[in-house]
XYZ file of C-alpha atoms in Angstrom:
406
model
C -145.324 121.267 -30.719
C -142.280 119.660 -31.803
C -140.594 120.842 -34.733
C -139.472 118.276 -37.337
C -136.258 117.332 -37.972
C -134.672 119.152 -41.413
C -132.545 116.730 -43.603
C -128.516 118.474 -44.119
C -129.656 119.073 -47.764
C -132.786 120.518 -46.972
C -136.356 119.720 -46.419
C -138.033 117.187 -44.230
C -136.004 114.427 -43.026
C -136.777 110.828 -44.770
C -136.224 109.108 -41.633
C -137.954 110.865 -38.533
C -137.925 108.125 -36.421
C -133.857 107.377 -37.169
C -131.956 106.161 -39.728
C -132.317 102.296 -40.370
C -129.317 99.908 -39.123
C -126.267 100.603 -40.303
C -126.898 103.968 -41.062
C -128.163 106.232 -44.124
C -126.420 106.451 -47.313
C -124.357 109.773 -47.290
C -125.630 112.962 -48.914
C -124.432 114.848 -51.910
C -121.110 116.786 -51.216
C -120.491 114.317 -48.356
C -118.795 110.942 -50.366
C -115.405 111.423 -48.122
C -117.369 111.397 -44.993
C -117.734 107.885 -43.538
C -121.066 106.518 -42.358
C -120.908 103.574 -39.798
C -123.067 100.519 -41.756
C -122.529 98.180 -38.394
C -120.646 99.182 -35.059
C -118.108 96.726 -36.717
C -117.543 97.853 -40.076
C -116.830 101.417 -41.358
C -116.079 101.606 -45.435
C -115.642 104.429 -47.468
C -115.683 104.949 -51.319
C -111.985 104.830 -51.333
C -112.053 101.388 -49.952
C -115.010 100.012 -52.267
C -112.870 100.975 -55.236
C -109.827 99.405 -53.676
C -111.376 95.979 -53.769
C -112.981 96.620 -57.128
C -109.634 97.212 -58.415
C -108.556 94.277 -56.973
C -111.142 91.884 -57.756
C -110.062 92.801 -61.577
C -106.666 92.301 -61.393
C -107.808 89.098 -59.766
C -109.864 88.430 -62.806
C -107.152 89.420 -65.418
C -105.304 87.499 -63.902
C -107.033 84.202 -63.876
C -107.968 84.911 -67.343
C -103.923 85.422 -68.273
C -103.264 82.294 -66.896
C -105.868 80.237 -68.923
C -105.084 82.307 -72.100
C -100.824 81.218 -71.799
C -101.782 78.002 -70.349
C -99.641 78.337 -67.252
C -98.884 80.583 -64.201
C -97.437 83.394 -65.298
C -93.387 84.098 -64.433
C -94.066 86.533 -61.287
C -96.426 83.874 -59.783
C -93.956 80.878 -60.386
C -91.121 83.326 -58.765
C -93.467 83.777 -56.146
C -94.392 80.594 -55.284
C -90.860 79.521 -55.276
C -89.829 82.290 -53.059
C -92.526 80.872 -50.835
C -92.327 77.232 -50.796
C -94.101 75.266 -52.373
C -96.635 73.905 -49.566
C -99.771 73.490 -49.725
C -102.599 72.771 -47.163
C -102.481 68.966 -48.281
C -98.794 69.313 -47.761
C -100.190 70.461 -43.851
C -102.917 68.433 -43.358
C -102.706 65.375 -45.936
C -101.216 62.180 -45.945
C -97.358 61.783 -44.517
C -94.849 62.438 -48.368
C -93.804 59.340 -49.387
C -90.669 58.439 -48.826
C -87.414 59.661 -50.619
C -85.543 57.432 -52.260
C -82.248 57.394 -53.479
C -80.675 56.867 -57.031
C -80.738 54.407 -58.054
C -82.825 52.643 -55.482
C -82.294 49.478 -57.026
C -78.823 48.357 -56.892
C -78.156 44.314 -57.491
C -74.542 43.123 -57.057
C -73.891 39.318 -58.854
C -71.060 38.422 -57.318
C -68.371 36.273 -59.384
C -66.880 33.497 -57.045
C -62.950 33.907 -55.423
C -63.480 37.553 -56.463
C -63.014 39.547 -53.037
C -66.875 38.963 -52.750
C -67.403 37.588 -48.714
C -64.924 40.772 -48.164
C -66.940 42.831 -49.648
C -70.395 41.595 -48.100
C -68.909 41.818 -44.941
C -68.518 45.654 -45.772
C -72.317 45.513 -46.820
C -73.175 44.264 -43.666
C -71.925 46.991 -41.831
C -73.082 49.967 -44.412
C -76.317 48.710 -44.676
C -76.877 49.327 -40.875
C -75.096 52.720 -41.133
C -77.226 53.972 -43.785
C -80.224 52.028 -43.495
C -80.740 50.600 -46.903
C -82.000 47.106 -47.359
C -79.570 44.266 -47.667
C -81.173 41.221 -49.630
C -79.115 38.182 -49.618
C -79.497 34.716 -50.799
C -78.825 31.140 -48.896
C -78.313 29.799 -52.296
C -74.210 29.716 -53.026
C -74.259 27.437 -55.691
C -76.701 28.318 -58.573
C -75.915 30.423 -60.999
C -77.809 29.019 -63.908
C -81.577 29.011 -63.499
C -84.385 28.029 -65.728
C -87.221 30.020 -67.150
C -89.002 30.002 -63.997
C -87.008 30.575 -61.375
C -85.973 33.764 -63.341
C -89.084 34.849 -63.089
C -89.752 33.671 -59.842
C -86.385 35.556 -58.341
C -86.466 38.382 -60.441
C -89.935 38.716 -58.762
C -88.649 38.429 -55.456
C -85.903 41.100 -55.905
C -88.513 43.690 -57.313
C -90.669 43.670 -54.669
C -87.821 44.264 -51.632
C -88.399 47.034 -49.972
C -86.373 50.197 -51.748
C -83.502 51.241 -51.497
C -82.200 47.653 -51.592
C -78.988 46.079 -52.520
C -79.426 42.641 -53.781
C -76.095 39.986 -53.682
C -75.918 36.845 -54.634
C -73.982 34.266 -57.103
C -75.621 34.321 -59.856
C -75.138 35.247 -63.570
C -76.800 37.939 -65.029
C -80.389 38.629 -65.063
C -82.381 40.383 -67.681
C -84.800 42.090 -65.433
C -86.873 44.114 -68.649
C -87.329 40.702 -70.077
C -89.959 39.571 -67.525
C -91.426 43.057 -67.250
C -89.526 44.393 -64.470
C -87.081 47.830 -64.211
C -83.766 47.141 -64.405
C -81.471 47.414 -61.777
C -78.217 48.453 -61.585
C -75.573 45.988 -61.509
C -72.066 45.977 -59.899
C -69.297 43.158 -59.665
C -65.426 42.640 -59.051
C -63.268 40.431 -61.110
C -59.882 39.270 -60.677
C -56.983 37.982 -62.998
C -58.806 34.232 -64.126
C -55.792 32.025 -63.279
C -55.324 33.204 -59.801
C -59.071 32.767 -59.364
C -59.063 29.320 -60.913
C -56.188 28.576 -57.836
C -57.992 29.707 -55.147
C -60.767 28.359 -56.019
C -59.369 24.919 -56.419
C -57.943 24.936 -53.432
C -60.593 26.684 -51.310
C -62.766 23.620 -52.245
C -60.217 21.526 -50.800
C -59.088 23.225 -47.404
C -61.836 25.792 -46.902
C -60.313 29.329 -45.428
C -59.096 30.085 -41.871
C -62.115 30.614 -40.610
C -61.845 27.254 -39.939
C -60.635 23.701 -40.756
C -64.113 21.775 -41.213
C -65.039 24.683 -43.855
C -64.266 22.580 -46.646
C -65.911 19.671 -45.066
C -68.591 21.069 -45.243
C -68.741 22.576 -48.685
C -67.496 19.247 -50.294
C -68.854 16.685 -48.092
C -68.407 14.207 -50.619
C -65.260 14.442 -52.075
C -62.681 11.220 -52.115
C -59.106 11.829 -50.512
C -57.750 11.324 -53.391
C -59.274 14.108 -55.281
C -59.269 16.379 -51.795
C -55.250 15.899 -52.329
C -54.860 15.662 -56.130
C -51.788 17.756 -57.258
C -52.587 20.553 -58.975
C -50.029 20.472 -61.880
C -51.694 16.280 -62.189
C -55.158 18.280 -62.388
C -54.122 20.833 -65.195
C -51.389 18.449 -67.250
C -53.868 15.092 -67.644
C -56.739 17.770 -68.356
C -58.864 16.648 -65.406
C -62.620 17.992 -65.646
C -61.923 20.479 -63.163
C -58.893 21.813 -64.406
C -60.608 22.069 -68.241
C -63.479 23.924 -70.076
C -66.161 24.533 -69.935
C -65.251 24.572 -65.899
C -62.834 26.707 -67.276
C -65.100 29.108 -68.794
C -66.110 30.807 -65.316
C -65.941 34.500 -65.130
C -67.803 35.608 -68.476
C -70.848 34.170 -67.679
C -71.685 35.920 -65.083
C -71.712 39.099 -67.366
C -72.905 37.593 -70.506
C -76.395 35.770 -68.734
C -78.543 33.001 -68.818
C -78.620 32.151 -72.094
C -77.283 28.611 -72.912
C -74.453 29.548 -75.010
C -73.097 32.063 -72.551
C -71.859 28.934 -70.700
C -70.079 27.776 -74.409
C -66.318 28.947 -74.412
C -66.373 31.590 -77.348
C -66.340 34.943 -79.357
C -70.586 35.071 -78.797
C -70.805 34.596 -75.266
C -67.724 37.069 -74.259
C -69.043 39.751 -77.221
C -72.642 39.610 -74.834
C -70.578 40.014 -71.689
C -69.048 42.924 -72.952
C -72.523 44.458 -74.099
C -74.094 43.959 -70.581
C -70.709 45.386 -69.320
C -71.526 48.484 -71.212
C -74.870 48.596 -70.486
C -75.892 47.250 -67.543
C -73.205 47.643 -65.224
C -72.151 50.949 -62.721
C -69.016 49.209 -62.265
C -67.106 46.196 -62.469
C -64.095 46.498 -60.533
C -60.242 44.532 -60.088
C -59.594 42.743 -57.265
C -56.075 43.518 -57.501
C -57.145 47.183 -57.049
C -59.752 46.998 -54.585
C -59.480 50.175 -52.782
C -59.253 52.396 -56.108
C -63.025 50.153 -56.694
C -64.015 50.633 -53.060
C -62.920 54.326 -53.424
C -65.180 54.808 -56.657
C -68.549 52.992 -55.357
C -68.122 55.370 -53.038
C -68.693 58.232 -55.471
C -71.078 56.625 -57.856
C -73.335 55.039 -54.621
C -72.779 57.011 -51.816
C -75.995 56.234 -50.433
C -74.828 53.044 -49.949
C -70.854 53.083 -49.880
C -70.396 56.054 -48.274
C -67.277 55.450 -45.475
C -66.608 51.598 -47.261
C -62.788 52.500 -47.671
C -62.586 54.123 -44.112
C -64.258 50.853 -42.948
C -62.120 48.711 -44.988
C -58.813 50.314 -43.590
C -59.888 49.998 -40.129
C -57.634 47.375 -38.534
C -60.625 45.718 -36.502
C -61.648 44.234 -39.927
C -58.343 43.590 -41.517
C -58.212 40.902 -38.793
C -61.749 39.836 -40.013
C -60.635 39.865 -43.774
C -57.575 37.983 -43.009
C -59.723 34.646 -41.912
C -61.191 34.825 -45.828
C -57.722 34.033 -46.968
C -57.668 30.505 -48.669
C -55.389 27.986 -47.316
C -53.097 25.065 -48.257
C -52.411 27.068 -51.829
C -49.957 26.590 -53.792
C -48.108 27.629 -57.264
C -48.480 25.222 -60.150
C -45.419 24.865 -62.788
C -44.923 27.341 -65.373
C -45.697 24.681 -67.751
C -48.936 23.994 -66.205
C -50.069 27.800 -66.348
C -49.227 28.082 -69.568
C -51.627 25.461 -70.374
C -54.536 26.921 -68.244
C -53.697 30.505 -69.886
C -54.730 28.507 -73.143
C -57.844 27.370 -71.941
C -59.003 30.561 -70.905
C -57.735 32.888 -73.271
C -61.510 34.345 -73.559
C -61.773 34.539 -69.664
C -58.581 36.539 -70.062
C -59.782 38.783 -72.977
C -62.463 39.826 -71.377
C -60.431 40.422 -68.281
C -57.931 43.140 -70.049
C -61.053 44.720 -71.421
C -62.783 45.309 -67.838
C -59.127 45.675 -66.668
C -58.823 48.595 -69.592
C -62.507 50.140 -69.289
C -61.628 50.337 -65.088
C -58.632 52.113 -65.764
C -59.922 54.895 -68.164
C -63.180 55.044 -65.352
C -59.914 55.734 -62.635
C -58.480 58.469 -64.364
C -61.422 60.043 -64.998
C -61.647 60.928 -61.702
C -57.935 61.783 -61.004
C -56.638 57.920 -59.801
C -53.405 56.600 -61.306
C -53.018 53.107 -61.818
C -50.414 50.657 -61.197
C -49.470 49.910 -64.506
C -48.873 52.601 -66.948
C -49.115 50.230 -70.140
C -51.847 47.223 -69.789
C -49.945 44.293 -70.960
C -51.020 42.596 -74.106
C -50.818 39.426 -72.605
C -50.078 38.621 -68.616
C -46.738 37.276 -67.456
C -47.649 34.106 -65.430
C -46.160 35.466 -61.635
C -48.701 33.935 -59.185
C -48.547 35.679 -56.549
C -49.072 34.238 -52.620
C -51.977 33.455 -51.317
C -51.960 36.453 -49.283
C -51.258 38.429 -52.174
C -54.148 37.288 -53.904
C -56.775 36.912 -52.320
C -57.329 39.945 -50.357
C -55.027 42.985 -51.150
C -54.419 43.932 -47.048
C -50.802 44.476 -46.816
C -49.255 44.993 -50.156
C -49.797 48.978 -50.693
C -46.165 50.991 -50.078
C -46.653 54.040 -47.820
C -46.214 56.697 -50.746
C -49.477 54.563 -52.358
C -51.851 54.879 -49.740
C -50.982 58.321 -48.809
C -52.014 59.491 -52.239
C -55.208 57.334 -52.069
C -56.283 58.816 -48.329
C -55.745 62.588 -49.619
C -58.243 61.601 -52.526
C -60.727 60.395 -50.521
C -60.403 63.603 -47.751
C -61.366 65.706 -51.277
């Protein structure tokens, strides 16, 4: 007769035919002894408090973030320490793309200002940092009506970002028609030297090549083709008197009709989109120090311009920009034209001014220590003027190469 099985505290045992699966709670006196609940899991009373505790700290937790209305420090110190992925970060959508600042970047270029030197360098940076390039085939519209605002301002906004938008035109007021406002850029140069080769890059064209002009001015008589230019300026031909005149200021002042009226109101506006609107406007005469300083305000998109610029490969190409045929009018004859555009000029000493405060800023000197009041007529050559190649001294662009190696 078998005997039956006595229980460790005593008596019969509860479970004569075994203990049930995973196993029989423990007896008194025997909480540190672990009891097998599954061949797979052991636990012991240590470990059930363990994730007690830790379920409330979980809890306190939560609640301490709901209560300050934030993760608390540790957590945010945490999570930095981390990263901050996440599983959507893993297994989501591809992160939109990053874009620079600003992505939006529109460049109005002012006429017989360095600008086809200048888009040349675009041409090249834009494939060497991959932002978008927009030009224009229209060359010869500046002023636009309601609509076609609208209807370019339109197109700009929607090219793909980061662009870089160039064309001739005068300013646009992007937040007018609902749109963000880009930012704008430009280069000037002194008005009467502009005036010049202008007038005579209508005539001859450039040495890119003779039919340049033929094709610009198909329909211009002989004799105006070959009109002397001190006839022009002294019998106050159209050409050589306001409002053609009036040129460079309304590009900055806009589309308003009396930006395009010689006067205090239109060059008082071109100022106060100067100031607001504009990164930079730049002097031709100084177009390294402006090439130098795009650089360091857009380096997304002008990073290695000056670099670029120097390299003799397209000092050849900048060289065929270079008006032809162009020559000095009389003394008496600037005079007159620095009469006519005494507001053109104005508002050229106070870009001229606001550039050179902008230069030192950033450790450039400038070539002339005391801004003239008024500009002594010395027109310079052609070469001299229209793209400034050649004309540095050794000492100058020594100082200007161990700024931009900083």
């Amino acid at each position: 007769m078998k005997k039956k099985q006595q229980h460790p505290g005593g008596g019969a045992d509860p479970w004569p035919h075994g203990a049930p699966l995973g196993g029989a709670p423990p007896a008194l006196g025997s909480w540190k002894r672990r009891v097998p609940l599954l061949p797979f899991l052991r636990f012991s009373l240590r470990d059930y408090g363990f994730c007690m505790a830790t379920l409330l700290v979980f809890c306190l937790g939560s609640l301490l973030y709901q209560l300050s209305g934030g993760p608390p420090r540790f957590l945010l110190d945490l999570r930095q320490y981390l990263g901050n992925s996440t599983y959507l970060d893993d297994h989501g959508p591809p992160p939109s793309k990053v874009l620079p600042f600003p992505s939006q970047v529109v460049y109005n270029r002012v006429g017989k200002c360095g600008s086809r030197t200048v888009v040349l360098l675009l041409r090249i940076l834009s494939e060497k940092h991959g932002f978008n390039l927009v030009t224009s085939d229209i060359h010869n519209k500046t002023r636009l009506t309601k609509n076609e605002q609208m209807e370019l301002i339109k197109n700009i906004s929607t090219a793909e970002q980061p662009y870089l938008f160039t064309r001739h035109v005068h300013f646009l007021n992007f937040s007018r028609f609902g749109g963000d406002q880009p930012v704008y850029i430009n280069i000037i140069r002194d008005p009467v030297n502009r005036f010049l080769s202008n007038y005579f890059f209508r005539r001859f064209g450039d040495w890119r090549g003779e039919q340049n002009h033929m094709i610009r001015t198909p329909s211009m008589r002989q004799e105006e083709r070959y009109l002397d230019i001190n006839e022009c300026i002294l019998e106050n031909y159209p050409e050589c008197s306001n409002p053609r005149l009036f040129y460079i200021i309304p590009y900055f002042c806009g589309q308003h009709p009396r930006c395009r009226e010689p006067g205090e109101w239109a060059l008082e506006r071109a100022k106060l989109n100067v100031n607001e609107n504009f990164l930079l406007v730049g002097i031709l005469e100084e177009l390294e120090d402006v090439l130098l300083l795009l650089e360091r305000f857009l380096p997304h998109y002008f990073k290695g311009v000056l670099s670029i610029y120097k390299d003799p490969e397209h000092r050849k190409l900048g060289n065929m920009t270079v008006t032809v045929k162009k020559t000095v009018p009389s003394p008496e004859a600037v005079q007159i034209l620095y009469q006519r555009m005494r507001y053109e000029y104005e508002f050229y000493h106070y870009v001229k001014e606001q550039f050179h405060l902008l230069k030192r800023k950033f450790g450039l000197k400038s070539r002339v220590s005391k801004p003239l009041l008024r500009p002594h007529f010395f027109i310079p050559t052609p070469l001299e003027t229209d793209e400034p190649i050649d004309d540095e001294e050794q000492d100058d662009e020594k100082w200007l190469e161990d700024i931009y190696k900083r």
